[in-house]
Tab-separated table of C-alpha atoms and ligand atoms in Angstrom:
chain	number	residue	atom	x	y	z
A	1	MET	CA	0.000	0.000	0.000
A	2	ALA	CA	1.283	3.487	-0.810
A	3	GLU	CA	2.357	5.593	2.160
A	4	ALA	CA	-0.331	8.079	3.227
A	5	PRO	CA	0.614	11.687	2.524
A	6	LEU	CA	1.909	13.759	5.414
A	7	VAL	CA	-0.387	16.610	4.456
A	8	ASP	CA	-3.593	16.067	2.548
A	9	VAL	CA	-5.570	19.132	1.497
A	10	GLN	CA	-9.012	18.062	0.347
A	11	ASN	CA	-11.250	20.470	-1.535
A	12	VAL	CA	-10.344	23.432	0.679
A	13	SER	CA	-11.869	26.861	0.161
A	14	VAL	CA	-11.189	30.004	2.138
A	15	ARG	CA	-13.631	32.852	2.024
A	16	PHE	CA	-12.697	36.408	2.964
A	17	ARG	CA	-14.742	39.527	3.294
A	18	ARG	CA	-13.943	41.870	0.441
A	19	ARG	CA	-12.551	45.194	1.552
A	20	ARG	CA	-14.880	47.737	-0.060
A	21	THR	CA	-15.833	51.334	0.307
A	22	GLY	CA	-18.384	53.857	-0.983
A	23	LEU	CA	-20.749	53.362	-3.897
A	24	ALA	CA	-18.527	50.742	-5.478
A	25	GLY	CA	-19.048	48.752	-2.310
A	26	LEU	CA	-22.840	48.961	-2.620
A	27	LEU	CA	-23.023	48.256	-6.333
A	28	GLY	CA	-19.961	46.101	-6.697
A	29	PRO	CA	-19.334	42.378	-6.531
A	30	PRO	CA	-20.466	40.152	-3.639
A	31	ALA	CA	-19.237	40.904	-0.124
A	32	THR	CA	-17.074	37.819	0.098
A	33	PHE	CA	-14.684	36.089	-2.266
A	34	ARG	CA	-12.691	32.906	-2.216
A	35	ALA	CA	-8.977	33.521	-1.760
A	36	VAL	CA	-8.641	29.748	-2.101
A	37	ALA	CA	-11.198	27.788	-4.123
A	38	ASN	CA	-11.548	23.996	-3.926
A	39	ALA	CA	-7.841	23.369	-3.512
A	40	ALA	CA	-6.562	19.791	-3.446
A	41	LEU	CA	-2.904	19.133	-2.722
A	42	THR	CA	-0.762	16.557	-0.956
A	43	VAL	CA	2.704	16.732	0.534
A	44	ALA	CA	4.398	13.372	1.021
A	45	ARG	CA	6.924	12.562	3.711
A	46	ARG	CA	10.342	13.973	2.782
A	47	GLU	CA	8.812	15.878	-0.112
A	48	VAL	CA	9.274	19.547	-1.043
A	49	VAL	CA	6.223	20.920	-2.804
A	50	GLY	CA	6.438	24.355	-4.364
A	51	LEU	CA	3.472	26.696	-4.534
A	52	VAL	CA	3.835	29.312	-7.245
A	53	GLY	CA	1.601	31.960	-8.763
A	54	GLU	CA	1.268	35.684	-9.080
A	55	SER	CA	0.738	38.086	-6.200
A	56	GLY	CA	-2.738	37.686	-4.721
A	57	SER	CA	-3.327	34.202	-6.127
A	58	GLY	CA	-3.830	32.783	-2.619
A	59	LYS	CA	-0.490	31.105	-1.870
A	60	THR	CA	-0.024	32.529	1.624
A	61	THR	CA	-3.661	31.936	2.467
A	62	LEU	CA	-3.429	28.278	1.487
A	63	GLY	CA	-0.162	27.814	3.423
A	64	ARG	CA	-1.604	29.404	6.546
A	65	THR	CA	-4.793	27.392	6.211
A	66	ILE	CA	-2.835	24.133	6.216
A	67	LEU	CA	-1.254	25.275	9.493
A	68	ARG	CA	-4.746	26.184	10.758
A	69	LEU	CA	-3.763	29.825	11.189
A	70	VAL	CA	-6.592	30.667	8.793
A	71	GLU	CA	-9.933	28.882	8.981
A	72	PRO	CA	-11.124	27.120	5.840
A	73	SER	CA	-14.747	27.740	4.942
A	74	GLU	CA	-14.988	24.387	3.204
A	75	GLY	CA	-13.038	21.166	2.839
A	76	ASN	CA	-10.708	19.087	4.966
A	77	ILE	CA	-7.055	19.070	5.954
A	78	LEU	CA	-5.397	15.873	7.124
A	79	PHE	CA	-2.035	15.925	8.855
A	80	GLN	CA	-0.288	12.575	9.364
A	81	GLY	CA	-3.610	10.975	8.491
A	82	GLU	CA	-5.554	12.880	11.151
A	83	PRO	CA	-8.266	15.381	10.193
A	84	ILE	CA	-7.224	18.665	11.797
A	85	THR	CA	-9.855	20.912	10.254
A	86	HIS	CA	-12.096	20.912	13.308
A	87	LEU	CA	-9.555	20.522	16.094
A	88	ARG	CA	-9.827	22.999	18.912
A	89	GLU	CA	-7.009	24.935	20.538
A	90	GLY	CA	-5.809	22.229	22.965
A	91	ALA	CA	-5.612	19.471	20.371
A	92	LEU	CA	-4.232	21.922	17.825
A	93	ARG	CA	-1.253	22.715	20.045
A	94	ARG	CA	-0.158	19.104	19.802
A	95	VAL	CA	-0.346	19.315	15.990
A	96	TRP	CA	1.391	22.706	15.914
A	97	GLY	CA	4.350	21.117	17.698
A	98	ARG	CA	4.982	19.123	14.533
A	99	MET	CA	4.615	22.016	12.076
A	100	ALA	CA	6.448	25.285	11.611
A	101	LEU	CA	6.367	28.445	9.523
A	102	VAL	CA	9.240	30.476	8.093
A	103	PHE	CA	8.299	33.960	6.900
A	104	GLN	CA	9.523	36.299	4.246
A	105	ASP	CA	10.733	38.953	6.667
A	106	PRO	CA	12.814	37.410	9.452
A	107	LEU	CA	13.358	40.700	11.270
A	108	SER	CA	9.664	41.210	11.934
A	109	SER	CA	9.307	37.614	13.088
A	110	PHE	CA	11.771	38.130	15.962
A	111	ASN	CA	11.096	40.166	19.078
A	112	PRO	CA	13.665	43.016	18.878
A	113	ARG	CA	14.152	43.045	22.661
A	114	ARG	CA	15.013	39.371	23.050
A	115	SER	CA	18.254	37.677	22.144
A	116	VAL	CA	18.297	35.156	19.325
A	117	GLY	CA	19.089	32.438	21.870
A	118	ALA	CA	16.037	33.346	23.934
A	119	ALA	CA	13.855	33.300	20.828
A	120	LEU	CA	15.136	29.877	19.857
A	121	ALA	CA	14.683	28.520	23.382
A	122	THR	CA	11.050	29.618	23.647
A	123	PRO	CA	9.500	26.636	21.831
A	124	LEU	CA	11.605	24.319	24.010
A	125	MET	CA	10.471	26.086	27.159
A	126	LEU	CA	6.846	25.777	26.111
A	127	ALA	CA	7.470	22.095	25.478
A	128	GLY	CA	8.748	21.781	29.077
A	129	LEU	CA	12.464	21.134	28.501
A	130	PRO	CA	14.796	21.974	31.418
A	131	LYS	CA	17.049	25.001	31.026
A	132	SER	CA	20.350	23.097	30.825
A	133	GLU	CA	19.041	21.030	27.950
A	134	ARG	CA	17.620	24.074	26.175
A	135	GLN	CA	21.028	25.723	25.862
A	136	ASP	CA	22.546	22.657	24.278
A	137	ARG	CA	19.678	22.336	21.865
A	138	VAL	CA	19.946	25.999	20.869
A	139	ALA	CA	23.693	25.622	20.227
A	140	ALA	CA	23.136	22.466	18.171
A	141	SER	CA	20.413	24.156	16.190
A	142	LEU	CA	22.605	27.172	15.375
A	143	GLN	CA	25.302	24.811	14.233
A	144	ARG	CA	22.833	23.034	12.000
A	145	VAL	CA	22.134	26.269	10.118
A	146	ARG	CA	25.868	27.080	10.036
A	147	LEU	CA	25.774	29.965	12.512
A	148	PRO	CA	28.435	30.419	15.227
A	149	ARG	CA	27.099	29.717	18.716
A	150	GLU	CA	27.830	33.305	19.845
A	151	VAL	CA	24.857	34.347	17.739
A	152	ALA	CA	22.671	33.157	20.630
A	153	GLU	CA	23.758	36.242	22.622
A	154	ARG	CA	23.051	38.687	19.818
A	155	PHE	CA	19.870	40.658	19.189
A	156	PRO	CA	17.966	40.442	15.895
A	157	HIS	CA	19.032	43.877	14.612
A	158	GLU	CA	22.697	42.898	15.030
A	159	LEU	CA	22.395	40.173	12.403
A	160	SER	CA	22.444	40.459	8.621
A	161	GLY	CA	19.388	39.444	6.606
A	162	GLY	CA	20.954	36.131	5.680
A	163	GLN	CA	22.028	35.343	9.258
A	164	LEU	CA	18.569	36.236	10.482
A	165	GLN	CA	16.902	33.930	7.985
A	166	ARG	CA	19.260	31.148	9.128
A	167	ALA	CA	18.199	31.873	12.708
A	168	ALA	CA	14.541	31.792	11.652
A	169	LEU	CA	15.085	28.381	10.103
A	170	ALA	CA	16.889	27.218	13.264
A	171	ARG	CA	13.913	28.337	15.322
A	172	ALA	CA	11.480	26.543	13.003
A	173	LEU	CA	13.533	23.367	13.441
A	174	MET	CA	13.713	23.516	17.264
A	175	LEU	CA	10.987	20.922	17.865
A	176	ASP	CA	11.969	18.726	14.907
A	177	PRO	CA	8.837	19.417	12.898
A	178	ALA	CA	7.681	16.974	10.264
A	179	PHE	CA	6.406	19.797	8.064
A	180	ILE	CA	7.471	23.386	7.405
A	181	VAL	CA	5.690	26.053	5.401
A	182	ALA	CA	8.293	28.475	4.053
A	183	ASP	CA	6.521	31.562	2.726
A	184	GLU	CA	8.739	33.576	0.366
A	185	ALA	CA	11.582	32.686	2.715
A	186	VAL	CA	14.296	33.952	0.360
A	187	SER	CA	12.439	36.713	-1.498
A	188	LYS	CA	13.714	39.626	0.546
A	189	LEU	CA	17.345	38.551	0.543
A	190	ASP	CA	20.052	39.950	-1.720
A	191	VAL	CA	20.718	37.752	-4.701
A	192	SER	CA	24.170	36.773	-3.408
A	193	VAL	CA	22.789	35.628	-0.065
A	194	ARG	CA	19.701	34.050	-1.592
A	195	SER	CA	21.552	31.137	-3.169
A	196	GLN	CA	23.374	30.390	0.103
A	197	ILE	CA	20.110	30.234	1.991
A	198	LEU	CA	18.499	28.143	-0.741
A	199	ASN	CA	21.375	25.690	-0.487
A	200	LEU	CA	20.935	25.638	3.261
A	201	PHE	CA	17.230	24.783	2.871
A	202	LYS	CA	18.178	22.008	0.501
A	203	ASP	CA	20.883	20.580	2.805
A	204	ILE	CA	18.662	20.732	5.873
A	205	GLN	CA	15.796	19.123	4.019
A	206	GLN	CA	17.981	16.238	2.932
A	207	GLU	CA	19.627	15.887	6.331
A	208	LEU	CA	16.436	15.935	8.392
A	209	GLU	CA	14.005	14.599	5.771
A	210	THR	CA	11.550	17.349	6.661
A	211	SER	CA	8.639	17.977	4.293
A	212	PHE	CA	8.199	21.484	2.974
A	213	LEU	CA	5.566	23.592	1.329
A	214	PHE	CA	7.783	26.168	-0.313
A	215	ILE	CA	5.796	29.229	-1.348
A	216	THR	CA	7.506	31.442	-3.888
A	217	HIS	CA	6.690	33.699	-6.782
A	218	ASP	CA	10.167	32.951	-8.142
A	219	LEU	CA	9.963	29.984	-10.496
A	220	HIS	CA	13.731	29.525	-10.589
A	221	VAL	CA	13.618	28.926	-6.848
A	222	ALA	CA	10.826	26.390	-7.276
A	223	ARG	CA	12.744	24.563	-9.968
A	224	PHE	CA	15.893	24.430	-7.853
A	225	LEU	CA	14.336	23.238	-4.638
A	226	CYS	CA	11.105	21.391	-5.239
A	227	ASP	CA	10.133	17.814	-6.048
A	228	ARG	CA	6.688	18.872	-7.217
A	229	VAL	CA	5.221	22.250	-8.027
A	230	ALA	CA	1.628	23.482	-7.781
A	231	VAL	CA	0.555	26.510	-9.811
A	232	MET	CA	-2.145	28.814	-8.442
A	233	PHE	CA	-4.260	31.280	-10.343
A	234	PHE	CA	-6.941	33.377	-8.614
A	235	GLY	CA	-7.397	30.930	-5.759
A	236	ARG	CA	-7.381	27.814	-7.912
A	237	ILE	CA	-4.638	25.237	-8.241
A	238	VAL	CA	-4.594	24.879	-12.021
A	239	GLU	CA	-1.697	22.431	-12.409
A	240	VAL	CA	0.473	20.205	-10.209
A	241	ALA	CA	3.388	18.207	-11.565
A	242	PRO	CA	6.846	16.889	-10.743
A	243	ALA	CA	9.106	19.951	-11.031
A	244	ALA	CA	11.181	18.711	-13.960
A	245	GLN	CA	8.055	17.796	-15.885
A	246	LEU	CA	6.277	21.066	-15.148
A	247	PHE	CA	9.148	23.108	-16.498
A	248	ARG	CA	9.800	20.863	-19.473
A	249	MET	CA	6.218	20.159	-20.479
A	250	PRO	CA	3.671	22.470	-18.860
A	251	ARG	CA	0.160	21.567	-19.992
A	252	HIS	CA	-2.093	24.242	-18.544
A	253	PRO	CA	-2.282	27.380	-20.721
A	254	TYR	CA	-1.722	29.547	-17.642
A	255	THR	CA	1.393	27.634	-16.613
A	256	ARG	CA	2.649	27.999	-20.158
A	257	ALA	CA	2.052	31.739	-20.099
A	258	LEU	CA	3.730	32.004	-16.716
A	259	LEU	CA	6.827	30.175	-17.945
A	260	ALA	CA	6.941	31.999	-21.264
A	261	THR	CA	7.033	35.433	-19.677
A	262	LEU	CA	9.651	34.725	-17.052
A	263	ASP	CA	12.217	37.430	-16.597
A	264	ASP	CA	15.712	36.858	-15.239
A	265	ALA	CA	14.458	37.151	-11.687
A	266	GLY	CA	12.070	34.260	-12.298
A	267	GLU	CA	9.037	36.500	-12.008
A	268	ARG	CA	6.287	37.087	-14.451
A	269	THR	CA	6.288	40.382	-16.241
A	270	GLY	CA	3.202	42.187	-17.489
A	271	GLN	CA	-0.255	42.988	-16.208
A	272	ARG	CA	-3.057	40.747	-15.146
A	273	SER	CA	-6.753	41.537	-15.331
A	274	ALA	CA	-9.559	41.068	-12.821
A	275	VAL	CA	-11.506	37.849	-12.897
A	276	ASP	CA	-15.058	37.180	-11.788
A	277	GLN	CA	-14.339	34.153	-9.718
A	278	GLU	CA	-17.907	33.120	-9.010
A	279	ALA	CA	-19.115	33.209	-12.621
A	280	PRO	CA	-19.490	29.758	-14.179
A	281	GLY	CA	-16.687	28.559	-16.412
A	282	CYS	CA	-12.927	28.454	-16.173
A	283	ILE	CA	-11.335	31.359	-14.275
A	284	TYR	CA	-8.570	31.669	-16.856
A	285	ARG	CA	-10.777	31.756	-19.936
A	286	SER	CA	-10.750	35.499	-20.595
A	287	GLN	CA	-6.981	35.402	-21.090
A	288	CYS	CA	-6.698	31.915	-22.526
A	289	PRO	CA	-5.560	31.348	-26.121
A	290	ARG	CA	-7.028	27.829	-26.069
A	291	ARG	CA	-10.530	28.825	-24.974
A	292	ILE	CA	-13.337	26.632	-26.324
A	293	LYS	CA	-17.091	26.680	-25.726
A	294	ARG	CA	-16.931	24.401	-22.706
A	295	CYS	CA	-14.611	26.837	-20.951
A	296	ASP	CA	-17.497	29.309	-20.659
A	297	GLU	CA	-19.894	26.721	-19.326
A	298	ALA	CA	-18.224	24.903	-16.461
A	299	HIS	CA	-15.133	24.953	-14.325
A	300	PRO	CA	-12.826	22.264	-15.714
A	301	PRO	CA	-12.559	18.994	-13.796
A	302	THR	CA	-9.114	17.827	-12.692
A	303	LEU	CA	-7.440	15.530	-15.225
A	304	MET	CA	-4.416	13.338	-14.771
A	305	ALA	CA	-1.878	14.124	-17.486
A	306	GLY	CA	0.670	11.564	-16.293
A	307	PRO	CA	2.091	10.160	-13.051
A	308	GLY	CA	1.711	12.867	-10.408
A	309	HIS	CA	0.701	15.395	-13.056
A	310	ALA	CA	-2.774	16.888	-12.593
A	311	LEU	CA	-4.387	19.844	-14.291
A	312	ALA	CA	-7.724	21.607	-14.435
A	313	CYS	CA	-8.322	22.422	-18.093
A	314	HIS	CA	-10.898	21.599	-20.783
A	315	ASN	CA	-8.414	21.989	-23.592
A	316	PRO	CA	-4.838	21.492	-22.435
A	317	GLY	CA	-1.901	22.092	-24.729
B	401	LIG	N1	-7.254	38.516	6.083
B	401	LIG	C1	-7.688	38.841	4.857
B	401	LIG	N2	-8.883	39.459	4.677
B	401	LIG	C2	-9.339	39.754	3.442
B	401	LIG	N3	-8.677	39.490	2.302
B	401	LIG	C3	-7.479	38.891	2.421
B	401	LIG	C4	-6.914	38.535	3.693
B	401	LIG	N4	-5.705	37.940	3.483
B	401	LIG	C5	-5.519	37.921	2.150
B	401	LIG	N5	-6.564	38.495	1.508
B	401	LIG	C6	-6.757	38.596	0.052
B	401	LIG	O1	-6.773	37.248	-0.447
B	401	LIG	C7	-6.130	37.184	-1.719
B	401	LIG	C8	-5.003	36.190	-1.659
B	401	LIG	O2	-3.994	36.717	-0.823
B	401	LIG	P1	-2.640	35.944	-0.477
B	401	LIG	O3	-1.896	36.785	0.467
B	401	LIG	O4	-2.972	34.551	-0.048
B	401	LIG	O5	-1.918	35.895	-1.906
B	401	LIG	P2	-0.410	35.498	-2.269
B	401	LIG	O6	-0.501	34.574	-3.436
B	401	LIG	O7	0.287	35.016	-1.055
B	401	LIG	O8	0.192	36.877	-2.769
B	401	LIG	P3	1.704	37.461	-2.621
B	401	LIG	O9	2.508	36.779	-3.708
B	401	LIG	O10	1.548	38.911	-2.881
B	401	LIG	O11	2.197	37.142	-1.246
B	401	LIG	C9	-5.696	38.607	-2.053
B	401	LIG	O12	-6.696	39.171	-2.854
B	401	LIG	C10	-5.633	39.279	-0.691
B	401	LIG	O13	-5.861	40.658	-0.804
B	402	LIG	MG1	1.980	35.654	-0.033
């Protein structure tokens, strides 16, 4: 029997209230919208899954929903086979001990008045470890991310961006999580530092066999780091495939457009237009060169295009 996925996202939607003002608010579109719409995604043990898509496509929302930091309005999330969608605070804490989040901006994720060592020790303290043991674990964790142990005495503002992101990764690893969501974890770093930190993520992942959801708008990063990549467009996952396959043979017209317009920074250039997400039909149809009649009528069902390669399209290329 195949191993059950570590994370199993089943038909998850997240609804937000639209921020609206004035007459446009009264006459405009409905008061809520789906930042994530019927998303299905798995992350296997030891797997790194990339989540790519333009700004506002719902990547962060989906990542935070898997960690139960955002409530889904529909669907189910299973973690290590256990449904966690309806767990309450107490039971959630146990699950949170096995998951972690690394943010884009490490400086804002550290308390400026506490030393790096204190920040790293906090999860251990909450888990009830004695002080003597905490210090050793903090030192070992700094070593794991290739930081000198003196960094424990420093304060966040005394570190460089790269050092701080290493410390953020060390903190995420303190309780040996099975799963980490890294949300644009290298986006704010200088290009020179970025590749070092990417290599660190790769080394750590291989060393500890941690599973990752690696959120990035940089497709080069996804290609470098990920086993599989999921592409989001306006709240929908439109294509998921093994990374090599996705970049060599993208099938969804949106993925193709995304790859075709990549600039050197791995980002998509050009404008995107608004989409009426609740109208019937495919969300990508107004921009799609392969639009056929069916695209106006119904949202495409998910097709399997090969092993581990799924896409939602009526007329794939
Ligand atoms: N708490 C919230 N309340 C209302 N709308 C929200 C909230 N959080 C996010 N949104 C909206 O949901 C949509 C998806 O946002 P999200 O941050 O998940 O996108 P993203 O793909 O992570 O974008 P980026 O690449 O810019 O980080 C956007 O339209 C955003 O404005
Ligand atoms: Mg985001």
